[in-house]
Structure formats: C-alpha cells, structure tokens
Coordinates of C-alpha atoms in Angstrom, one line a residue:
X440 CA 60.8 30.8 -128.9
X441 CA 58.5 30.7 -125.8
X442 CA 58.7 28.6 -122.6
X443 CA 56.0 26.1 -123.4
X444 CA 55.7 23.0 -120.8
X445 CA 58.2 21.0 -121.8
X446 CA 57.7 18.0 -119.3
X447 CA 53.8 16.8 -119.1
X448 CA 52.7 18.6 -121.9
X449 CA 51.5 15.6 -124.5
X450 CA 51.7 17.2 -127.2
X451 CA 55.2 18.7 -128.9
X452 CA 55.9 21.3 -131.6
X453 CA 59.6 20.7 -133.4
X454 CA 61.2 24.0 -135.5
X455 CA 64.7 23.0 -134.5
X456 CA 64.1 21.2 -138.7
X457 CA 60.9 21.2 -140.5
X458 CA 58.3 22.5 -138.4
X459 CA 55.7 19.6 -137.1
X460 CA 53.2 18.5 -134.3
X461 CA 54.0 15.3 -132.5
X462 CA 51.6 13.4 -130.6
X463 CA 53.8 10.4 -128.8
X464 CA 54.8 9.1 -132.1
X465 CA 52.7 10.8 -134.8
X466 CA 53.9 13.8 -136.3
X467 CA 51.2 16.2 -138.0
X468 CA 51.2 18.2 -140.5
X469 CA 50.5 22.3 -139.8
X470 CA 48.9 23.1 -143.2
X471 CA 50.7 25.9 -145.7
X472 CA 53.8 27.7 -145.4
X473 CA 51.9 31.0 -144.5
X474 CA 49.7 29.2 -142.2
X475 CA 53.1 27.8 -140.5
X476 CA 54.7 31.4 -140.3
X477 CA 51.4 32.6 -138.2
X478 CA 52.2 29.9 -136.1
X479 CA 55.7 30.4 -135.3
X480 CA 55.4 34.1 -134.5
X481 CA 52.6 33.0 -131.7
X482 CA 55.3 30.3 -130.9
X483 CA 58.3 32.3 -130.7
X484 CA 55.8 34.8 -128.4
X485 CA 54.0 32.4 -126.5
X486 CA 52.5 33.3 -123.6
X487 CA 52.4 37.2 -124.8
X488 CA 49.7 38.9 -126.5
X489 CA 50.8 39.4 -130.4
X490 CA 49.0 42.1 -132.2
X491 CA 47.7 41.5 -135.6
X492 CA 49.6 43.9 -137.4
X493 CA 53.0 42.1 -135.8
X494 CA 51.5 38.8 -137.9
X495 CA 51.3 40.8 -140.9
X496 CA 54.8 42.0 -140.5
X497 CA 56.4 38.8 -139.7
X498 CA 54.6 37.0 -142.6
X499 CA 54.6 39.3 -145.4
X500 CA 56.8 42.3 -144.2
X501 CA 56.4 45.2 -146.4
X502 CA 54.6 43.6 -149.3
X503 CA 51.5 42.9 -147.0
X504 CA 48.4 42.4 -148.6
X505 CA 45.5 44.5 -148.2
X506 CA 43.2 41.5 -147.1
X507 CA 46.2 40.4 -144.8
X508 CA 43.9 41.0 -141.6
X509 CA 41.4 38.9 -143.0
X510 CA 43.9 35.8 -144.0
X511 CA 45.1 35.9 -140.6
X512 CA 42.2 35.1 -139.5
X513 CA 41.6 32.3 -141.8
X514 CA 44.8 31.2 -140.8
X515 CA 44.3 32.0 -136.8
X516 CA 41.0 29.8 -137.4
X517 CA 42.5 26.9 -139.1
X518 CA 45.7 26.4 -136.5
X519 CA 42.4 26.3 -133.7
X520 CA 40.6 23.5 -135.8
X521 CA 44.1 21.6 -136.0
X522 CA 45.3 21.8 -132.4
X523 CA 41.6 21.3 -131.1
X524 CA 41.0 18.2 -133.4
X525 CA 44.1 16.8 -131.5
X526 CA 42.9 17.4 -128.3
X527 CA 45.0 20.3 -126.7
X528 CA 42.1 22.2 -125.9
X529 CA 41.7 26.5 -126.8
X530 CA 45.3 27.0 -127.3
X531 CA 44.7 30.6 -129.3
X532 CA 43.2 33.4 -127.0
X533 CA 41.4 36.0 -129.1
X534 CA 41.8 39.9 -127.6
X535 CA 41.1 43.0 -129.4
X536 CA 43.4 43.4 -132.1
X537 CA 45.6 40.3 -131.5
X538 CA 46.2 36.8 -130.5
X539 CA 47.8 34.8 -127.6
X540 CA 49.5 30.7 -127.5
X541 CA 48.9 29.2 -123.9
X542 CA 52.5 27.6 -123.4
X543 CA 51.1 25.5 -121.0
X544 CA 49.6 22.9 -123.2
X545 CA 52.2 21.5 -125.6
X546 CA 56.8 21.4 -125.6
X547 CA 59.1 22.9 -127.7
X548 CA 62.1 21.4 -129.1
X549 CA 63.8 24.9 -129.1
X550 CA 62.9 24.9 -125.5
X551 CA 64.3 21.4 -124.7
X552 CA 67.8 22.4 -126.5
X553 CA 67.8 25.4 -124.3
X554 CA 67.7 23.7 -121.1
X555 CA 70.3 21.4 -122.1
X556 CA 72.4 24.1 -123.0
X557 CA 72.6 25.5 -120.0
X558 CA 73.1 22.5 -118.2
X559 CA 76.3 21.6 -120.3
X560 CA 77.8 24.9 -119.2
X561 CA 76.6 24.6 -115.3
X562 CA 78.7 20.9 -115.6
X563 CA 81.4 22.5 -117.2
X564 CA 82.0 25.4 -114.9
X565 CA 81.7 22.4 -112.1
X566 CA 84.6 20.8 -113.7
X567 CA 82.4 18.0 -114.9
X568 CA 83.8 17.7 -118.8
X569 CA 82.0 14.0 -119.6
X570 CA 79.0 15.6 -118.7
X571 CA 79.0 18.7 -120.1
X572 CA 79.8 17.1 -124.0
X573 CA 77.0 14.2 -123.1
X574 CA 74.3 17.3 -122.7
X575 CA 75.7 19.2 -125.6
X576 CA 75.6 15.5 -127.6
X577 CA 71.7 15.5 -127.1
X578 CA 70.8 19.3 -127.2
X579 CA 72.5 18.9 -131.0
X580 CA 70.9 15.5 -131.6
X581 CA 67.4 17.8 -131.5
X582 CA 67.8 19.1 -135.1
X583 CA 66.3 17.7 -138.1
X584 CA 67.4 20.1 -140.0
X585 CA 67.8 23.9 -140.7
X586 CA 65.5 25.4 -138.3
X587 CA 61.8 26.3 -139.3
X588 CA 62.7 24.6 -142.5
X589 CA 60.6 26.1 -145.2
X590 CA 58.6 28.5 -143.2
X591 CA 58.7 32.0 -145.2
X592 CA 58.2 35.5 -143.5
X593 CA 60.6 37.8 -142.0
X594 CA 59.4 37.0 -138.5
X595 CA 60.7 33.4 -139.2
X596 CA 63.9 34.6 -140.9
X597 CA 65.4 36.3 -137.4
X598 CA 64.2 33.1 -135.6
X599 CA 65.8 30.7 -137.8
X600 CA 69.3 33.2 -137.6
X601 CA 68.9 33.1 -133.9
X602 CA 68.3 29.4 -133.5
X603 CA 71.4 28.8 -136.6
X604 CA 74.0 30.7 -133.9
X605 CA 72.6 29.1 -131.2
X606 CA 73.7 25.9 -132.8
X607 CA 76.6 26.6 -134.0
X608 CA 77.8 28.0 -130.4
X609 CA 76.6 24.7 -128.7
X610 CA 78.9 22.8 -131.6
X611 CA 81.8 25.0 -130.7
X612 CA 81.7 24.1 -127.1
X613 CA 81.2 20.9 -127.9
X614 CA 84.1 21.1 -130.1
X615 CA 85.7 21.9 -127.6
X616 CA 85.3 20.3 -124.8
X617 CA 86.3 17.3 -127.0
X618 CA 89.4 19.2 -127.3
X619 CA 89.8 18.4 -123.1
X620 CA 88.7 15.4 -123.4
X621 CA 91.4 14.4 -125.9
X622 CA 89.3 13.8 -128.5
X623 CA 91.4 15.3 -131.0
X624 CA 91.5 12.8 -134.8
X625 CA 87.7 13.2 -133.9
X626 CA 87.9 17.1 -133.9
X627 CA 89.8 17.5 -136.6
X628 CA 87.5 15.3 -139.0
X629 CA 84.7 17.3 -138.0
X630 CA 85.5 20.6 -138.3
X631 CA 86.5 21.2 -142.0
X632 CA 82.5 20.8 -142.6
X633 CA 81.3 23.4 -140.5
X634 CA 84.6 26.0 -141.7
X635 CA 83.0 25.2 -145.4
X636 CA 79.6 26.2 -144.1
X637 CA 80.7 28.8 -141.8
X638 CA 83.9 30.7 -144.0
X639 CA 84.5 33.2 -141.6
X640 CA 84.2 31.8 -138.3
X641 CA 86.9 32.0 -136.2
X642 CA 86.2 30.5 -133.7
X643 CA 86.2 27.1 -135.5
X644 CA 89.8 27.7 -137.1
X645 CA 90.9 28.5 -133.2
X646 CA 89.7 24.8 -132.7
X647 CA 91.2 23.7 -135.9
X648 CA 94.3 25.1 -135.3
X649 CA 94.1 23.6 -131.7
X650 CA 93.3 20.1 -133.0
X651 CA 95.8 19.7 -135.8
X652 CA 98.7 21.1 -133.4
X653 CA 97.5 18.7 -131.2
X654 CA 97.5 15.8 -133.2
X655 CA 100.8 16.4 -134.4
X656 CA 100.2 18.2 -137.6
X657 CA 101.9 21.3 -136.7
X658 CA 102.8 22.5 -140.7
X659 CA 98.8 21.8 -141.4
X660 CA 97.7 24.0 -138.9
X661 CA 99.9 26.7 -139.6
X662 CA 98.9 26.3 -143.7
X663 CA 95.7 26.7 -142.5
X664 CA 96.2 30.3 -140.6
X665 CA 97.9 31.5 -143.5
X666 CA 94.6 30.3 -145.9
X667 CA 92.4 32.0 -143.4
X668 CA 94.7 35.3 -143.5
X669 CA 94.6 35.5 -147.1
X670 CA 91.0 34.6 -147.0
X671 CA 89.8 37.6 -144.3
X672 CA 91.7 39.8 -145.9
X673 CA 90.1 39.4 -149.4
X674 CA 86.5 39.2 -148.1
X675 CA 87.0 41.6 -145.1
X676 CA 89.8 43.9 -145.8
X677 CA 91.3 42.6 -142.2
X678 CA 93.3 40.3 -140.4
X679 CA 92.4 37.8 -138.0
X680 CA 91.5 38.2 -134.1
X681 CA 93.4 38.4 -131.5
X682 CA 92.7 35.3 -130.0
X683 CA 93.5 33.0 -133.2
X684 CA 96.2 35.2 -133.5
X685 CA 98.0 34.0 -130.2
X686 CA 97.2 30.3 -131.1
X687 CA 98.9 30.8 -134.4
X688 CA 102.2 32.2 -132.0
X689 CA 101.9 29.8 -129.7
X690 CA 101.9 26.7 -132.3
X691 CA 104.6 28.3 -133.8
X692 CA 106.8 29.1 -130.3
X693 CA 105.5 25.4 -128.7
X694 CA 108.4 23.6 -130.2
X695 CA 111.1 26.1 -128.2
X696 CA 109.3 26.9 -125.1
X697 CA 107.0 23.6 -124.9
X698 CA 104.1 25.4 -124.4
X699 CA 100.7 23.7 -125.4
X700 CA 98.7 26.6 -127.6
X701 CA 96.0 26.0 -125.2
X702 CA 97.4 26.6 -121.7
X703 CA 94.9 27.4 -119.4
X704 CA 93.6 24.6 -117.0
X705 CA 90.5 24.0 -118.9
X706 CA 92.5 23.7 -122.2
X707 CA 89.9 26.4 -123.5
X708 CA 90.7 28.7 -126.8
X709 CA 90.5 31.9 -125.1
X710 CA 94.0 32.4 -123.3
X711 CA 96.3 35.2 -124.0
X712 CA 99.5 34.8 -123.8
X713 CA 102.5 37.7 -122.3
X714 CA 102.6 40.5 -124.9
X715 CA 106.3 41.1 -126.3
X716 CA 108.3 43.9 -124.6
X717 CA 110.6 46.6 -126.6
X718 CA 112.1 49.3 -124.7
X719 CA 110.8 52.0 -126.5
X720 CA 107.0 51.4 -126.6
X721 CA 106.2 49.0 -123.6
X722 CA 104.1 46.1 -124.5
X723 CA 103.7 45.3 -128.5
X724 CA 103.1 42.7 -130.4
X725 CA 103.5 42.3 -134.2
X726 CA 100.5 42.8 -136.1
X727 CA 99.9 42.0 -139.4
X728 CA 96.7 44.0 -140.8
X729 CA 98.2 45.8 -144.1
X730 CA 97.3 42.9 -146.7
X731 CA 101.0 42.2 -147.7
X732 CA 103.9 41.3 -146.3
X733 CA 106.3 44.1 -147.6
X734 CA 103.8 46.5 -145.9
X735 CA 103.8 44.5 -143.0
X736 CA 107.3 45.0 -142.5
X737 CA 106.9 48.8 -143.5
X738 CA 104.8 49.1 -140.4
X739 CA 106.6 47.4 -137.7
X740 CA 108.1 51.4 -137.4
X741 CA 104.8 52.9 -136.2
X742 CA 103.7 56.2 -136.0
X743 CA 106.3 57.5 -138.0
X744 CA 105.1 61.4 -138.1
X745 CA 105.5 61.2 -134.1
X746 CA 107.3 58.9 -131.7
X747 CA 108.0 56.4 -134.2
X748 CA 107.9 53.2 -132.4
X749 CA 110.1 50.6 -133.6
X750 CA 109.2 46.9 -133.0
X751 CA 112.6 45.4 -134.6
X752 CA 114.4 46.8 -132.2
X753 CA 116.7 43.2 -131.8
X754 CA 117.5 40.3 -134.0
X755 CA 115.5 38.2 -132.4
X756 CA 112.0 40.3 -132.9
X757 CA 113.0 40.1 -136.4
X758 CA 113.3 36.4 -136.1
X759 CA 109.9 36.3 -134.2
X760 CA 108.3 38.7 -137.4
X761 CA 109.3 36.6 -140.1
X762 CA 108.1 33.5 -138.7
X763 CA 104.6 35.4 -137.5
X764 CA 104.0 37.1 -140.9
X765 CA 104.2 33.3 -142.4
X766 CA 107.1 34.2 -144.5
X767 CA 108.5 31.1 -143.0
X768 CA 108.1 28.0 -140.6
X769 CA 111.7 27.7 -139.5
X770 CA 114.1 30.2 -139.5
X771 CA 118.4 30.5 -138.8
X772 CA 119.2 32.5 -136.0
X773 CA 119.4 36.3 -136.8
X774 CA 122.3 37.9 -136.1
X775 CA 122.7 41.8 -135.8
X776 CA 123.9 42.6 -139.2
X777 CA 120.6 40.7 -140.8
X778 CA 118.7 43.3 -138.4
X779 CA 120.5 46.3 -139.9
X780 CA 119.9 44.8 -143.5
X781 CA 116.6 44.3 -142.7
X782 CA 115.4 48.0 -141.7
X783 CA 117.4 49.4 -144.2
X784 CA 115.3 47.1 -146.5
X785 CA 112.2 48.4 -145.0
X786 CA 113.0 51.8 -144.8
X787 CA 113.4 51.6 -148.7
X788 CA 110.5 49.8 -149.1
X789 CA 108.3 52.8 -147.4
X790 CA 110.3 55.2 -149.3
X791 CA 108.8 53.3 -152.5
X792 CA 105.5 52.9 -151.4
X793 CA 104.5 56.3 -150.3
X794 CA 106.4 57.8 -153.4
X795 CA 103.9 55.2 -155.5
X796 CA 100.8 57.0 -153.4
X797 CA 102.0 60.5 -153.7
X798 CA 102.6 60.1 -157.2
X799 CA 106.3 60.8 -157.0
X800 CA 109.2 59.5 -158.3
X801 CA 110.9 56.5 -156.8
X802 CA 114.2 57.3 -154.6
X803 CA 117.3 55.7 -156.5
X804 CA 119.0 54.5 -153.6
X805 CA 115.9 52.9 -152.0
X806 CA 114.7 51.6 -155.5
X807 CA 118.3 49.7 -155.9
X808 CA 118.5 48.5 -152.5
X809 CA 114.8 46.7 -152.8
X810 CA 116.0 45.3 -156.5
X811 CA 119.4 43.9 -155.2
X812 CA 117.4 42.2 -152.1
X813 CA 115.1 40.8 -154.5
X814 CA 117.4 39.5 -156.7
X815 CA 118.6 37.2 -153.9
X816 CA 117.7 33.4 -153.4
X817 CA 114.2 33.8 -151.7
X818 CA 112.7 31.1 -149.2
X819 CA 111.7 28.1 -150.7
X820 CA 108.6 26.2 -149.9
X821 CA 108.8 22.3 -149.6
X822 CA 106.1 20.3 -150.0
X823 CA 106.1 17.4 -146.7
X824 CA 103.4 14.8 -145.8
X825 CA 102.2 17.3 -143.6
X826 CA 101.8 20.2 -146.5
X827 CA 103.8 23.3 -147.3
X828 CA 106.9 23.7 -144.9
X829 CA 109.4 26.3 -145.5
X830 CA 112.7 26.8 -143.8
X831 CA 115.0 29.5 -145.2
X832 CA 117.8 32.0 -143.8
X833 CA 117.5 35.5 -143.0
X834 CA 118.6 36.2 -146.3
X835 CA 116.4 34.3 -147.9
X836 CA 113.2 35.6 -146.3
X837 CA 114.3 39.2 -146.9
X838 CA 114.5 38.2 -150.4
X839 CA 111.3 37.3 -149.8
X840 CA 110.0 40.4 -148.5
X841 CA 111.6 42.3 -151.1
X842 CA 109.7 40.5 -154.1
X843 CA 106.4 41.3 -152.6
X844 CA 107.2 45.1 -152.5
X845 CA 108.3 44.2 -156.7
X846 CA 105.2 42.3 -157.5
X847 CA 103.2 44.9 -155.4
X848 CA 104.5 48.1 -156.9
X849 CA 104.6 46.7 -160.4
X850 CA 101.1 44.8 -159.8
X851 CA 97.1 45.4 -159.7
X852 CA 96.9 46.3 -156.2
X853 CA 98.4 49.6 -156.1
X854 CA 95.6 51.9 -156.9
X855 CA 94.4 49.9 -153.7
X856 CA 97.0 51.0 -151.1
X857 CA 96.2 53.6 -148.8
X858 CA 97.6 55.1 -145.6
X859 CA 94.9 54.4 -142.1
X860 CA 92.4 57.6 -141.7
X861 CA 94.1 57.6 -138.1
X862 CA 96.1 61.2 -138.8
X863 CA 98.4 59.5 -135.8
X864 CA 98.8 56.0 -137.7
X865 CA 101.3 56.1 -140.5
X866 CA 100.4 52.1 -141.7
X867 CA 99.8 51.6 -145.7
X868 CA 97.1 49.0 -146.5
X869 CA 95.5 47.2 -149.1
X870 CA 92.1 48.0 -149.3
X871 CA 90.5 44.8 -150.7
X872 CA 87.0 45.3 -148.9
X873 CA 83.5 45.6 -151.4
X874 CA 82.9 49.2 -152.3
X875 CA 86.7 50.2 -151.1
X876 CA 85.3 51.7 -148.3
X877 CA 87.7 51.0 -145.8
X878 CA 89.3 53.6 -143.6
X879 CA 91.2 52.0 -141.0
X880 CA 94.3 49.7 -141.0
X881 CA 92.3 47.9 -137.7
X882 CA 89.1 48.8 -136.0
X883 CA 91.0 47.7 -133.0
X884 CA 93.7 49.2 -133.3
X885 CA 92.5 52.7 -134.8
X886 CA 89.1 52.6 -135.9
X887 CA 87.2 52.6 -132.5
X888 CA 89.7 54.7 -131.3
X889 CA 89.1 57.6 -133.7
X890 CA 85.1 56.7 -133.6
X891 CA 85.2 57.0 -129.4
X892 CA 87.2 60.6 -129.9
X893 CA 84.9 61.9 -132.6
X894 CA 81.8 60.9 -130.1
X895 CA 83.6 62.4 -127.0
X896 CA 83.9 65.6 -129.1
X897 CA 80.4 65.1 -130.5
X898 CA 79.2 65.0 -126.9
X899 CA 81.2 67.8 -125.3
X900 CA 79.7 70.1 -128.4
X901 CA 76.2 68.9 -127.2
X902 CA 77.0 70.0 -123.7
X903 CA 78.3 73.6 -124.8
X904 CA 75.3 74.3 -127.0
X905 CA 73.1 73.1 -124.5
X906 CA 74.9 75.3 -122.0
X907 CA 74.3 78.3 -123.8

C-alpha cells in the first residue's frame, strides 16, 4: 500500500481484515465489492497517478467489460461522494486518462504495521528482545482478518498475498524471539495452527523443532521432521532445507555433545553447524533427497561413474547416517564389521535397483544378500509418552534398510525411480512430484548447477555468433 499520513490524519482506512473507513470510532462502509477493488488499487498506489486501464486490469483482469471505463467512473465518482460527505476534502485527483489518492489526508493500517515492523527488527538488532516481541505483539494485533477480506480483482489478489507473507514473517520473528525469551510451552501451543495453515513452511517446523527440543520433548520433535520429510517429498518431490536440516542433527547430536540446536548468541534458527569431514571428498554431509531410505543408503557412494566419493568411510558415519535418515533415534555403537556389512548391503541394493531401471535381470548374489538382511530382526518402534522412539542395533537397522529396498522393488513406486539428469550424479530417486516432471535429485545440489552451466554455454554461444 501507500504511505498515507499515518499520525494527524483523522480519518483511517483498515485492509489489514475487511476493508473499512474509521472516523475516531465509526467505521464506514465503502459501498460494493467492485467499488472496494477501485479503491484499493488507488490505495495501494497512493500518491501516484494510476491510469484507467491499470483499474480495469486490477478489477476485472482479462474478462473486462466493454463499458469498464465508464463504471470506473461511476465508481471513481461514488468513492468522491463518500470520502467528501466525511469531510476529507478532494481526495481523488482527476488527470487525463487516470486517477491519483492524496496520502496526505487519511492512515493506513498496512502502513502502521509496517512501521512497527521495522521498529521490532531495529530493537532486535540493538539487543533489545522485550521490545522487539512488544512491537511485533501490536503490528499483529492490527488484523481483523484476512487482508482486503472480500474485495475481488486481481489487483487485490497480489496485495492480499503480499500483505498474507508479510504477516506470517512478522509471526515467525515473533515466534521467535519468544524462543529467546524462553517462552517455549507458549511456542509450541501456537505453532501447530499456523503449520496446518501453512503445510510447507519451513520456517515454522525450524521453530517447532526448536520449541519441542527445548521443552524437553526431544522424540516429538524428531517425529515431527520425519512427518515433514515424508510430507515434502510427496507434495514436492524433495527434501527439506538445509537449515531445518541442521536443527534435526543438532537435536539429535545435543544429548552427546550438549549442544543447544540453536547455538548462536541470539538463539536464532539460522546457524550452521561444522560440515562432516571424510578423507576422500573434504567437507560432506549426508543428504537424504532420494525419497527412500534404501536409496538413501545407495547414494552415500556418490558419483559412482567418476571419483566415487564415499561418505561411510568409518563406523561411526554409519552410526551418524542411520540416526539422520530417521531409521532410528538411538543406536549401539558400530563397529567395523557392521560397516563392511553395511556397504556390501548397499552395493547390492544399487546392483538391484539399477538392474530394476535398465530392465535387467537381478544379480543372484546381490538379490540373496538383500533377502538374508531382510529376513533379520528389523528396528522396532516403541510407542513412549513422548511418541514414537526407536532404539535398535546395527543389525537391526540394516534389516531395516533392507526391507525398504523389498517393499520398494516389489511395490508401486518403481516405475517412479529414476537416476538425477546431472550426467555427473549417479543418485536414484523417487519421482513423486505432479506431472513427474522432475529431473534433479536436488536443485541445490545439481539442478542449479547444471541450469548455471547450460546458461554459461548459452552465453558463450551468444558471444561467438555475435563475434562473427
């Protein structure tokens, strides 16, 4: 919206809700929904000439009628009756072909959250955390409502997006400054709301995650990372971010290292924590993008048609993957022969799975080894007050492991599997995205890689053919 007056202008317009006019106490009523939407474009461009062909586009879009010139008009002439009968004075400026809202004669709610905004962060970049969730407190305490609540037209659509984020960004940092301030039973009740409302938001499972660990429901909060796994998976095709994904290893390392998930001095979601090291390939961490845990394993050796980098390259990484992948909460220490069992089993496991693709014939080795891991006691969950816990032997998650490859080969999903575009990447997916249409086992970790090379080249083939 624009920058009306927001401290001696009398009179005050509200779209953070139902749109309305106040006058100190009285609110007024600004005639039909189209009439509204003519008003909030000159709102949301107050100040600036608007032409009356934007008006038409923001109210009706494509499906304008041909006497829309004329009803804006009617409508332009009806918002002057209403805002002069109040007393604001000419608030619409006529020019050829458009109209313009002096901002100088009325506030704006939208405005007011703004300010208050800002001010929040200024308080908490000065340290000043009381402060900084009291301004957030009132900037949300503004809103009625969904913003420009029953106002149609596209024009009001991208407003009421814009002011929807807004809002939820302000709750976040509320959220978590809360977090700092210790708040955390508080937190927690609040948040499982705005996670039904906003299903893919991960910023709100980082504060989740954050305020169940903290409030000592460490099995809840890692539940609810695997829920969210299964969940971006299904509707994405990918895996969480890299940020919730260091939470997630932090709550589950806190209890040996007695680390707080949250470790920087302002207790804020964003740190980043020292990647693991393997001699062979430098700084890695486990990633866990394929869909299932079987290929999961599979990829932990990387690159396989070139350097092959292997992430299990000691007992305790494979420790460290089983827990990570969610196979397990607690784990027995692994010792070198469950490491050597373990990439034998995963060898196998590829071995079946890119047979399965290539429409080949399973190797009989591989194919026994997976069934005789399988056949093993797997990890059992537990149910606790807390929810599911599972603590299990190295064995036991193998077993684990190995009955996903079973149900996955032998299951639904495999006309979904497919190998990552990158012709350097050698990871096997499950493409569960709408329309199939996915390409890339990670856009971070191949996708924009292979869509910055193909623009370099792109660019370089410009530059030749412009040469010549």
């Amino acid at each position: 919206m624009g920058q009306p007056n927001a401290v001696s202008a009398p009179y005050r317009f509200t779209v953070l809700g139902p749109p309305g006019l106040q006058r100190g106490d009285t609110r007024l009523r600004l005639g039909a929904p189209q009439q509204q939407a003519v008003l909030m474009v000159l709102l949301a461009n107050s100040g600036s000439f608007v032409r009356t062909g934007d008006l038409i586009d923001g109210v009706w879009g494509t499906r304008a009628p041909a006497t829309g010139e004329a009803v804006i008009r009617t409508y332009i002439s009806r918002i002057r009756r209403l805002l002069s009968e109040q007393g604001p004075g000419p608030a619409i400026s006529s020019w050829s072909g458009g109209y313009m809202l002096d901002p100088s004669l009325f506030a704006l709610d939208a405005t007011e959250f703004a300010a208050l905004l800002d001010t929040a962060r200024q308080e908490r970049a000065s340290g000043n955390i009381p402060a900084a969730a009291k301004h957030l407190e009132e900037a949300l305490d503004l809103w009625t409502g969904t913003a420009l609540a029953g106002v149609p037209g596209e024009a009001a659509e991208r407003e009421r997006v814009r002011l929807e984020r807004l809002k939820l960004t302000a709750t976040q940092e509320l959220l978590q400054l809360r977090l700092e301030l210790e708040q955390h039973a508080e937190v927690v009740a609040e948040v499982p709301l705005l996670i039904e409302q906003n299903r893919l938001d991960e910023p709100l499972y980082e504060i989740y995650l954050l305020g169940l660990y903290r409030s000592g429901r460490r099995a809840q909060a890692l539940e609810i990372y695997r829920t969210l796994y299964a969940l971006l998976a299904k509707e994405l095709g990918v895996g969480p971010g890299p940020r919730l994904r260091e939470i997630h290893d932090r709550i589950l390392r806190a209890d040996t290292d007695h680390q707080d998930p949250s470790s920087s001095p302002a207790g804020m979601v964003t740190t980043v924590a020292p990647s693991r090291v393997t001699p062979q390939t430098g700084d890695v961490k486990h990633v866990f993008l394929c869909g299932n845990p079987a290929l999961d394993l599979a990829c932990t050796l990387r690159a396989r048609r070139t350097e092959r980098f292997e992430t299990l390259d000691a007992p305790d990484r494979l420790e460290a993957w089983y827990v990570e992948s969610g196979i397990v909460d607690v784990l027995s220490p692994c010792q070198e022969a469950d490491l050597v069992q373990a990439v034998a089993v995963r060898e196998a496991i590829y071995a079946l799975v890119t047979a399965r693709l290539a429409g080949d014939g399973y190797d009989g080795a591989a194919l026994a080894l997976v069934n005789e891991t399988a056949r093993k006691p797997p990890a059992a969950p537990q149910l606790t007050a807390e929810g599911r816990w599972v603590e299990a032997t190295p064995a036991q998650a193998l077993s684990t492991v190995a009955r996903h490859a079973v149900e996955l080969l032998s299951g639904p999903e495999v006309p979904l599997m497919k190998e990552c575009a990158n012709p350097e990447c050698t990871k096997i997916f499950i493409d569960r995205s709408r329309g199939g249409r996915r390409e890339w086992c990670g856009m971070e970790s191949c996708g924009n890689k292979i869509k910055a090379a193909a623009y370099r080249a792109r660019k370089k083939e410009a530059q030749t053919a412009g040469a010549l």
